[in-house]
C-alpha cells in the first residue's frame, strides 16, 4: 500500500532501542553501504548503532528521535540533540540534526520534509537556536534538501567509517 501523506510520526522511547538500531543500520546500509569495504561497514554499524547506544540517546532529555510509521512498521527516523560537530564556531546551546533517513521506496514523497519540521520545532522549542547538520560531500540530494531550510556549508571534516574516512560537509543555519 502506498504511504499516506499523513503517515504517523511519533517520538521514539527507550523501548524502541532495538528497532531503532535495526532501522538505522538498514537505512545507512541502503544509502551508503556500497561506499565501504564490508568490514568497515560492519564495524561502523556495530558501534554507531549498537542497541545500548540507541537506548542511551533515547533516555537522554537533550536528545530526541522520531519514527515515521507505515502499517505499524517504522520506515524512517530522525534524531536531534546538542551539536557535536567539529567546527570552531559551534557554541554551547547549539543544536544538531543528527540523522534523517527514510527507507528506499518511501523517499521523495514529502515525508522527509515532515520529519524535518518536527525536528526543527523540537530543536527550537525554547526559541531560536543556531542549528547544524553534517552531510556527506557527495550526497547532493540531501544538500539540496537542507539548503531549503537555510542550511549553508561552513566547513568540512573527515568522518570515520571503520578504516575509511569520508569527506563530510558541515552546514549551519543561523538562529
Ligand atoms: C534526504 C531524505 C530524508 C529527504 O526526505 P524525502 O521524503 O525523500 O524528501 P522530500 O520528499 O520531503 O523532499 C524532496 C527533496 O529531498 C531531496 N532528496 C534527497 N534525497 C532524495 C531522494 N532519494 N529522493 C527524493 N528526494 C531526495 C531533494 O532535494 C528533493 O527535492 P527535489 O525533488 O526538488 O530534488 C530522504 O530522501 C532520504 O532518506 N534519503 C536517503 C538518506 C539520506 O541521504 N539522508 C541524509 C543523510 S545526511
PDB file of C-alpha atoms and ligand atoms in Angstrom:
ATOM      1  CA  UNK A   1       0.000   0.000   0.000  1.00  0.00           C
ATOM      2  CA  UNK A   2       1.265   3.487  -0.782  1.00  0.00           C
ATOM      3  CA  UNK A   3       2.336   5.625   2.095  1.00  0.00           C
ATOM      4  CA  UNK A   4      -0.356   8.001   3.326  1.00  0.00           C
ATOM      5  CA  UNK A   5       0.583  11.706   3.199  1.00  0.00           C
ATOM      6  CA  UNK A   6      -0.261  11.811   6.896  1.00  0.00           C
ATOM      7  CA  UNK A   7       1.648   8.655   7.901  1.00  0.00           C
ATOM      8  CA  UNK A   8       2.212   8.910  11.661  1.00  0.00           C
ATOM      9  CA  UNK A   9       5.413  10.368  13.056  1.00  0.00           C
ATOM     10  CA  UNK A  10       5.930   9.519  16.707  1.00  0.00           C
ATOM     11  CA  UNK A  11       8.600  10.280  19.263  1.00  0.00           C
ATOM     12  CA  UNK A  12      10.667   7.170  19.941  1.00  0.00           C
ATOM     13  CA  UNK A  13      11.104   5.909  23.509  1.00  0.00           C
ATOM     14  CA  UNK A  14      13.791   3.742  25.161  1.00  0.00           C
ATOM     15  CA  UNK A  15      11.605   0.710  24.351  1.00  0.00           C
ATOM     16  CA  UNK A  16      12.381   1.399  20.656  1.00  0.00           C
ATOM     17  CA  UNK A  17      16.149   0.924  21.075  1.00  0.00           C
ATOM     18  CA  UNK A  18      16.380  -2.420  19.248  1.00  0.00           C
ATOM     19  CA  UNK A  19      14.003  -1.320  16.497  1.00  0.00           C
ATOM     20  CA  UNK A  20      15.958   1.921  16.017  1.00  0.00           C
ATOM     21  CA  UNK A  21      19.245   0.017  15.883  1.00  0.00           C
ATOM     22  CA  UNK A  22      17.906  -2.203  13.081  1.00  0.00           C
ATOM     23  CA  UNK A  23      16.295   0.647  11.159  1.00  0.00           C
ATOM     24  CA  UNK A  24      19.368   2.892  11.409  1.00  0.00           C
ATOM     25  CA  UNK A  25      21.640   0.079  10.199  1.00  0.00           C
ATOM     26  CA  UNK A  26      19.261  -0.685   7.341  1.00  0.00           C
ATOM     27  CA  UNK A  27      18.924   2.919   6.130  1.00  0.00           C
ATOM     28  CA  UNK A  28      22.654   3.645   6.459  1.00  0.00           C
ATOM     29  CA  UNK A  29      23.445   0.491   4.500  1.00  0.00           C
ATOM     30  CA  UNK A  30      20.854   1.275   1.813  1.00  0.00           C
ATOM     31  CA  UNK A  31      22.186   4.824   1.431  1.00  0.00           C
ATOM     32  CA  UNK A  32      25.937   4.401   1.850  1.00  0.00           C
ATOM     33  CA  UNK A  33      26.716   0.686   2.109  1.00  0.00           C
ATOM     34  CA  UNK A  34      28.196   0.495  -1.383  1.00  0.00           C
ATOM     35  CA  UNK A  35      30.913   3.006  -0.434  1.00  0.00           C
ATOM     36  CA  UNK A  36      32.778   0.849   2.070  1.00  0.00           C
ATOM     37  CA  UNK A  37      34.553  -2.477   2.342  1.00  0.00           C
ATOM     38  CA  UNK A  38      32.235  -4.899   4.194  1.00  0.00           C
ATOM     39  CA  UNK A  39      34.478  -4.982   7.278  1.00  0.00           C
ATOM     40  CA  UNK A  40      34.478  -1.191   7.639  1.00  0.00           C
ATOM     41  CA  UNK A  41      30.710  -1.053   7.249  1.00  0.00           C
ATOM     42  CA  UNK A  42      30.104  -3.801   9.808  1.00  0.00           C
ATOM     43  CA  UNK A  43      32.471  -2.196  12.328  1.00  0.00           C
ATOM     44  CA  UNK A  44      30.700   1.144  11.938  1.00  0.00           C
ATOM     45  CA  UNK A  45      27.189  -0.294  12.234  1.00  0.00           C
ATOM     46  CA  UNK A  46      28.072  -2.396  15.264  1.00  0.00           C
ATOM     47  CA  UNK A  47      29.482   0.643  17.049  1.00  0.00           C
ATOM     48  CA  UNK A  48      27.309   3.582  15.951  1.00  0.00           C
ATOM     49  CA  UNK A  49      24.006   1.722  16.015  1.00  0.00           C
ATOM     50  CA  UNK A  50      24.562  -0.590  18.982  1.00  0.00           C
ATOM     51  CA  UNK A  51      21.281  -1.141  20.831  1.00  0.00           C
ATOM     52  CA  UNK A  52      22.731   0.164  24.091  1.00  0.00           C
ATOM     53  CA  UNK A  53      23.811   3.410  22.382  1.00  0.00           C
ATOM     54  CA  UNK A  54      20.323   3.920  20.996  1.00  0.00           C
ATOM     55  CA  UNK A  55      18.865   3.320  24.471  1.00  0.00           C
ATOM     56  CA  UNK A  56      21.214   5.923  25.948  1.00  0.00           C
ATOM     57  CA  UNK A  57      20.178   8.525  23.376  1.00  0.00           C
ATOM     58  CA  UNK A  58      16.508   7.645  23.744  1.00  0.00           C
ATOM     59  CA  UNK A  59      16.719   8.068  27.523  1.00  0.00           C
ATOM     60  CA  UNK A  60      18.528  11.418  27.401  1.00  0.00           C
ATOM     61  CA  UNK A  61      16.403  14.572  27.788  1.00  0.00           C
ATOM     62  CA  UNK A  62      18.674  16.602  25.477  1.00  0.00           C
ATOM     63  CA  UNK A  63      18.121  14.218  22.551  1.00  0.00           C
ATOM     64  CA  UNK A  64      15.019  13.282  20.597  1.00  0.00           C
ATOM     65  CA  UNK A  65      14.319  10.631  17.976  1.00  0.00           C
ATOM     66  CA  UNK A  66      11.229  10.278  15.796  1.00  0.00           C
ATOM     67  CA  UNK A  67       9.927   7.344  13.808  1.00  0.00           C
ATOM     68  CA  UNK A  68       7.831   7.521  10.650  1.00  0.00           C
ATOM     69  CA  UNK A  69       5.442   4.583  10.506  1.00  0.00           C
ATOM     70  CA  UNK A  70       3.619   2.772   7.744  1.00  0.00           C
ATOM     71  CA  UNK A  71       1.201  -0.048   8.543  1.00  0.00           C
ATOM     72  CA  UNK A  72       2.734  -0.368  12.002  1.00  0.00           C
ATOM     73  CA  UNK A  73       6.307  -0.594  10.711  1.00  0.00           C
ATOM     74  CA  UNK A  74       8.960   2.093  11.231  1.00  0.00           C
ATOM     75  CA  UNK A  75      10.220   3.237   7.824  1.00  0.00           C
ATOM     76  CA  UNK A  76      12.046   6.427   8.705  1.00  0.00           C
ATOM     77  CA  UNK A  77      13.889   8.037  11.575  1.00  0.00           C
ATOM     78  CA  UNK A  78      15.149  11.441  12.546  1.00  0.00           C
ATOM     79  CA  UNK A  79      17.338  12.364  15.503  1.00  0.00           C
ATOM     80  CA  UNK A  80      18.290  15.684  17.065  1.00  0.00           C
ATOM     81  CA  UNK A  81      20.353  16.871  20.000  1.00  0.00           C
ATOM     82  CA  UNK A  82      23.221  19.128  21.067  1.00  0.00           C
ATOM     83  CA  UNK A  83      25.725  19.910  18.315  1.00  0.00           C
ATOM     84  CA  UNK A  84      28.729  17.603  18.339  1.00  0.00           C
ATOM     85  CA  UNK A  85      30.232  18.607  15.005  1.00  0.00           C
ATOM     86  CA  UNK A  86      33.914  19.596  14.907  1.00  0.00           C
ATOM     87  CA  UNK A  87      33.661  23.256  13.908  1.00  0.00           C
ATOM     88  CA  UNK A  88      35.264  26.141  15.836  1.00  0.00           C
ATOM     89  CA  UNK A  89      32.066  28.228  15.792  1.00  0.00           C
ATOM     90  CA  UNK A  90      29.897  25.622  17.486  1.00  0.00           C
ATOM     91  CA  UNK A  91      28.675  27.244  20.714  1.00  0.00           C
ATOM     92  CA  UNK A  92      27.110  25.736  23.832  1.00  0.00           C
ATOM     93  CA  UNK A  93      23.371  25.525  23.274  1.00  0.00           C
ATOM     94  CA  UNK A  94      23.616  24.978  19.513  1.00  0.00           C
ATOM     95  CA  UNK A  95      21.506  22.133  18.154  1.00  0.00           C
ATOM     96  CA  UNK A  96      22.159  19.493  15.513  1.00  0.00           C
ATOM     97  CA  UNK A  97      20.033  17.400  13.220  1.00  0.00           C
ATOM     98  CA  UNK A  98      21.888  14.143  13.752  1.00  0.00           C
ATOM     99  CA  UNK A  99      20.060  11.761  11.440  1.00  0.00           C
ATOM    100  CA  UNK A 100      17.310  11.886   8.858  1.00  0.00           C
ATOM    101  CA  UNK A 101      16.691   8.725   6.849  1.00  0.00           C
ATOM    102  CA  UNK A 102      13.793   7.077   5.104  1.00  0.00           C
ATOM    103  CA  UNK A 103      13.938   3.552   3.737  1.00  0.00           C
ATOM    104  CA  UNK A 104      14.241   3.241  -0.023  1.00  0.00           C
ATOM    105  CA  UNK A 105      10.924   3.264  -1.806  1.00  0.00           C
ATOM    106  CA  UNK A 106       9.421   5.875   0.503  1.00  0.00           C
ATOM    107  CA  UNK A 107      11.709   8.781  -0.400  1.00  0.00           C
ATOM    108  CA  UNK A 108      10.669  11.826  -2.402  1.00  0.00           C
ATOM    109  CA  UNK A 109       7.097  11.867  -1.041  1.00  0.00           C
ATOM    110  CA  UNK A 110       7.376  14.791   1.350  1.00  0.00           C
ATOM    111  CA  UNK A 111       7.870  12.692   4.487  1.00  0.00           C
ATOM    112  CA  UNK A 112      11.458  13.846   4.939  1.00  0.00           C
ATOM    113  CA  UNK A 113      10.123  17.414   4.960  1.00  0.00           C
ATOM    114  CA  UNK A 114       7.503  16.478   7.576  1.00  0.00           C
ATOM    115  CA  UNK A 115      10.112  14.860   9.801  1.00  0.00           C
ATOM    116  CA  UNK A 116      12.471  17.795   9.304  1.00  0.00           C
ATOM    117  CA  UNK A 117       9.773  20.177  10.525  1.00  0.00           C
ATOM    118  CA  UNK A 118       9.137  18.068  13.624  1.00  0.00           C
ATOM    119  CA  UNK A 119      12.869  18.057  14.407  1.00  0.00           C
ATOM    120  CA  UNK A 120      13.263  21.808  13.771  1.00  0.00           C
ATOM    121  CA  UNK A 121      10.290  22.591  16.018  1.00  0.00           C
ATOM    122  CA  UNK A 122      11.716  20.442  18.806  1.00  0.00           C
ATOM    123  CA  UNK A 123      15.220  21.897  18.428  1.00  0.00           C
ATOM    124  CA  UNK A 124      13.752  25.404  18.735  1.00  0.00           C
ATOM    125  CA  UNK A 125      11.176  24.626  21.424  1.00  0.00           C
ATOM    126  CA  UNK A 126      12.784  27.202  23.721  1.00  0.00           C
ATOM    127  CA  UNK A 127      13.333  29.786  20.975  1.00  0.00           C
ATOM    128  CA  UNK A 128      15.620  30.415  18.003  1.00  0.00           C
ATOM    129  CA  UNK A 129      18.878  28.493  18.078  1.00  0.00           C
ATOM    130  CA  UNK A 130      21.797  28.035  15.721  1.00  0.00           C
ATOM    131  CA  UNK A 131      21.438  24.622  14.091  1.00  0.00           C
ATOM    132  CA  UNK A 132      23.972  22.364  12.396  1.00  0.00           C
ATOM    133  CA  UNK A 133      23.979  19.268  10.242  1.00  0.00           C
ATOM    134  CA  UNK A 134      26.718  17.088   8.766  1.00  0.00           C
ATOM    135  CA  UNK A 135      26.244  15.636   5.296  1.00  0.00           C
ATOM    136  CA  UNK A 136      28.382  13.504   3.003  1.00  0.00           C
ATOM    137  CA  UNK A 137      30.121  15.721   0.447  1.00  0.00           C
ATOM    138  CA  UNK A 138      28.625  13.752  -2.460  1.00  0.00           C
ATOM    139  CA  UNK A 139      25.085  13.464  -1.089  1.00  0.00           C
ATOM    140  CA  UNK A 140      23.834  16.231  -3.350  1.00  0.00           C
ATOM    141  CA  UNK A 141      20.143  15.374  -2.864  1.00  0.00           C
ATOM    142  CA  UNK A 142      20.360  15.803   0.909  1.00  0.00           C
ATOM    143  CA  UNK A 143      22.393  19.000   0.498  1.00  0.00           C
ATOM    144  CA  UNK A 144      19.635  20.415  -1.723  1.00  0.00           C
ATOM    145  CA  UNK A 145      17.078  19.352   0.848  1.00  0.00           C
ATOM    146  CA  UNK A 146      18.927  21.066   3.734  1.00  0.00           C
ATOM    147  CA  UNK A 147      19.548  24.244   1.725  1.00  0.00           C
ATOM    148  CA  UNK A 148      15.784  24.727   1.512  1.00  0.00           C
ATOM    149  CA  UNK A 149      15.770  25.063   5.280  1.00  0.00           C
ATOM    150  CA  UNK A 150      18.525  27.677   5.296  1.00  0.00           C
ATOM    151  CA  UNK A 151      21.494  25.389   5.987  1.00  0.00           C
ATOM    152  CA  UNK A 152      24.691  26.535   4.247  1.00  0.00           C
ATOM    153  CA  UNK A 153      28.135  24.985   4.096  1.00  0.00           C
ATOM    154  CA  UNK A 154      30.584  26.445   6.606  1.00  0.00           C
ATOM    155  CA  UNK A 155      33.180  23.682   6.942  1.00  0.00           C
ATOM    156  CA  UNK A 156      34.291  20.119   6.295  1.00  0.00           C
ATOM    157  CA  UNK A 157      35.701  17.219   8.254  1.00  0.00           C
ATOM    158  CA  UNK A 158      36.631  13.576   7.832  1.00  0.00           C
ATOM    159  CA  UNK A 159      34.046  11.121   9.139  1.00  0.00           C
ATOM    160  CA  UNK A 160      35.407   7.661  10.021  1.00  0.00           C
ATOM    161  CA  UNK A 161      33.532   4.575   8.834  1.00  0.00           C
ATOM    162  CA  UNK A 162      35.710   1.688  10.017  1.00  0.00           C
ATOM    163  CA  UNK A 163      39.077   2.365   8.381  1.00  0.00           C
ATOM    164  CA  UNK A 164      37.564   4.586   5.663  1.00  0.00           C
ATOM    165  CA  UNK A 165      37.478   8.378   6.002  1.00  0.00           C
ATOM    166  CA  UNK A 166      34.645  10.215   4.278  1.00  0.00           C
ATOM    167  CA  UNK A 167      34.664  13.894   3.446  1.00  0.00           C
ATOM    168  CA  UNK A 168      31.665  15.427   5.219  1.00  0.00           C
ATOM    169  CA  UNK A 169      30.355  18.942   4.825  1.00  0.00           C
ATOM    170  CA  UNK A 170      29.298  20.903   7.899  1.00  0.00           C
ATOM    171  CA  UNK A 171      26.181  23.010   7.300  1.00  0.00           C
ATOM    172  CA  UNK A 172      24.833  25.734   9.581  1.00  0.00           C
ATOM    173  CA  UNK A 173      21.522  27.535   9.874  1.00  0.00           C
ATOM    174  CA  UNK A 174      21.681  30.809  11.792  1.00  0.00           C
ATOM    175  CA  UNK A 175      19.281  31.291  14.714  1.00  0.00           C
TER     176      UNK A 175
HETATM  177  C1  LIG B   1      17.048  13.034   2.445  1.00  0.00           C
HETATM  178  C2  LIG B   1      15.656  12.495   2.755  1.00  0.00           C
HETATM  179  C3  LIG B   1      15.475  12.326   4.257  1.00  0.00           C
HETATM  180  C4  LIG B   1      14.632  13.529   2.261  1.00  0.00           C
HETATM  181  O1  LIG B   1      13.342  13.043   2.526  1.00  0.00           O
HETATM  182  P1  LIG B   1      12.303  12.841   1.321  1.00  0.00           P
HETATM  183  O2  LIG B   1      10.992  12.457   1.892  1.00  0.00           O
HETATM  184  O3  LIG B   1      12.904  11.964   0.295  1.00  0.00           O
HETATM  185  O4  LIG B   1      12.279  14.330   0.737  1.00  0.00           O
HETATM  186  P2  LIG B   1      11.022  15.217   0.415  1.00  0.00           P
HETATM  187  O5  LIG B   1      10.104  14.474  -0.489  1.00  0.00           O
HETATM  188  O6  LIG B   1      10.460  15.806   1.661  1.00  0.00           O
HETATM  189  O7  LIG B   1      11.745  16.380  -0.372  1.00  0.00           O
HETATM  190  C5  LIG B   1      12.288  16.091  -1.644  1.00  0.00           C
HETATM  191  C6  LIG B   1      13.661  16.704  -1.733  1.00  0.00           C
HETATM  192  O8  LIG B   1      14.577  15.981  -0.952  1.00  0.00           O
HETATM  193  C7  LIG B   1      15.831  15.880  -1.621  1.00  0.00           C
HETATM  194  N1  LIG B   1      16.194  14.455  -1.743  1.00  0.00           N
HETATM  195  C8  LIG B   1      17.316  13.924  -1.241  1.00  0.00           C
HETATM  196  N2  LIG B   1      17.365  12.626  -1.458  1.00  0.00           N
HETATM  197  C9  LIG B   1      16.262  12.299  -2.124  1.00  0.00           C
HETATM  198  C10 LIG B   1      15.769  11.070  -2.654  1.00  0.00           C
HETATM  199  N3  LIG B   1      16.450   9.923  -2.528  1.00  0.00           N
HETATM  200  N4  LIG B   1      14.580  11.080  -3.305  1.00  0.00           N
HETATM  201  C11 LIG B   1      13.919  12.248  -3.435  1.00  0.00           C
HETATM  202  N5  LIG B   1      14.331  13.429  -2.947  1.00  0.00           N
HETATM  203  C12 LIG B   1      15.508  13.459  -2.298  1.00  0.00           C
HETATM  204  C13 LIG B   1      15.709  16.604  -2.894  1.00  0.00           C
HETATM  205  O9  LIG B   1      16.173  17.927  -2.650  1.00  0.00           O
HETATM  206  C14 LIG B   1      14.217  16.631  -3.147  1.00  0.00           C
HETATM  207  O10 LIG B   1      13.826  17.761  -3.837  1.00  0.00           O
HETATM  208  P3  LIG B   1      13.771  17.713  -5.445  1.00  0.00           P
HETATM  209  O11 LIG B   1      12.769  16.658  -5.779  1.00  0.00           O
HETATM  210  O12 LIG B   1      13.328  19.083  -5.812  1.00  0.00           O
HETATM  211  O13 LIG B   1      15.133  17.384  -5.926  1.00  0.00           O
HETATM  212  C15 LIG B   1      15.379  11.122   2.056  1.00  0.00           C
HETATM  213  O14 LIG B   1      15.414  11.291   0.649  1.00  0.00           O
HETATM  214  C16 LIG B   1      16.368  10.043   2.446  1.00  0.00           C
HETATM  215  O15 LIG B   1      16.138   9.349   3.417  1.00  0.00           O
HETATM  216  N6  LIG B   1      17.450   9.882   1.669  1.00  0.00           N
HETATM  217  C17 LIG B   1      18.437   8.835   1.916  1.00  0.00           C
HETATM  218  C18 LIG B   1      19.140   9.046   3.221  1.00  0.00           C
HETATM  219  C19 LIG B   1      19.911  10.342   3.274  1.00  0.00           C
HETATM  220  O16 LIG B   1      20.618  10.716   2.351  1.00  0.00           O
HETATM  221  N7  LIG B   1      19.784  11.026   4.435  1.00  0.00           N
HETATM  222  C20 LIG B   1      20.504  12.240   4.713  1.00  0.00           C
HETATM  223  C21 LIG B   1      21.782  11.880   5.388  1.00  0.00           C
HETATM  224  S1  LIG B   1      22.649  13.375   5.838  1.00  0.00           S
END
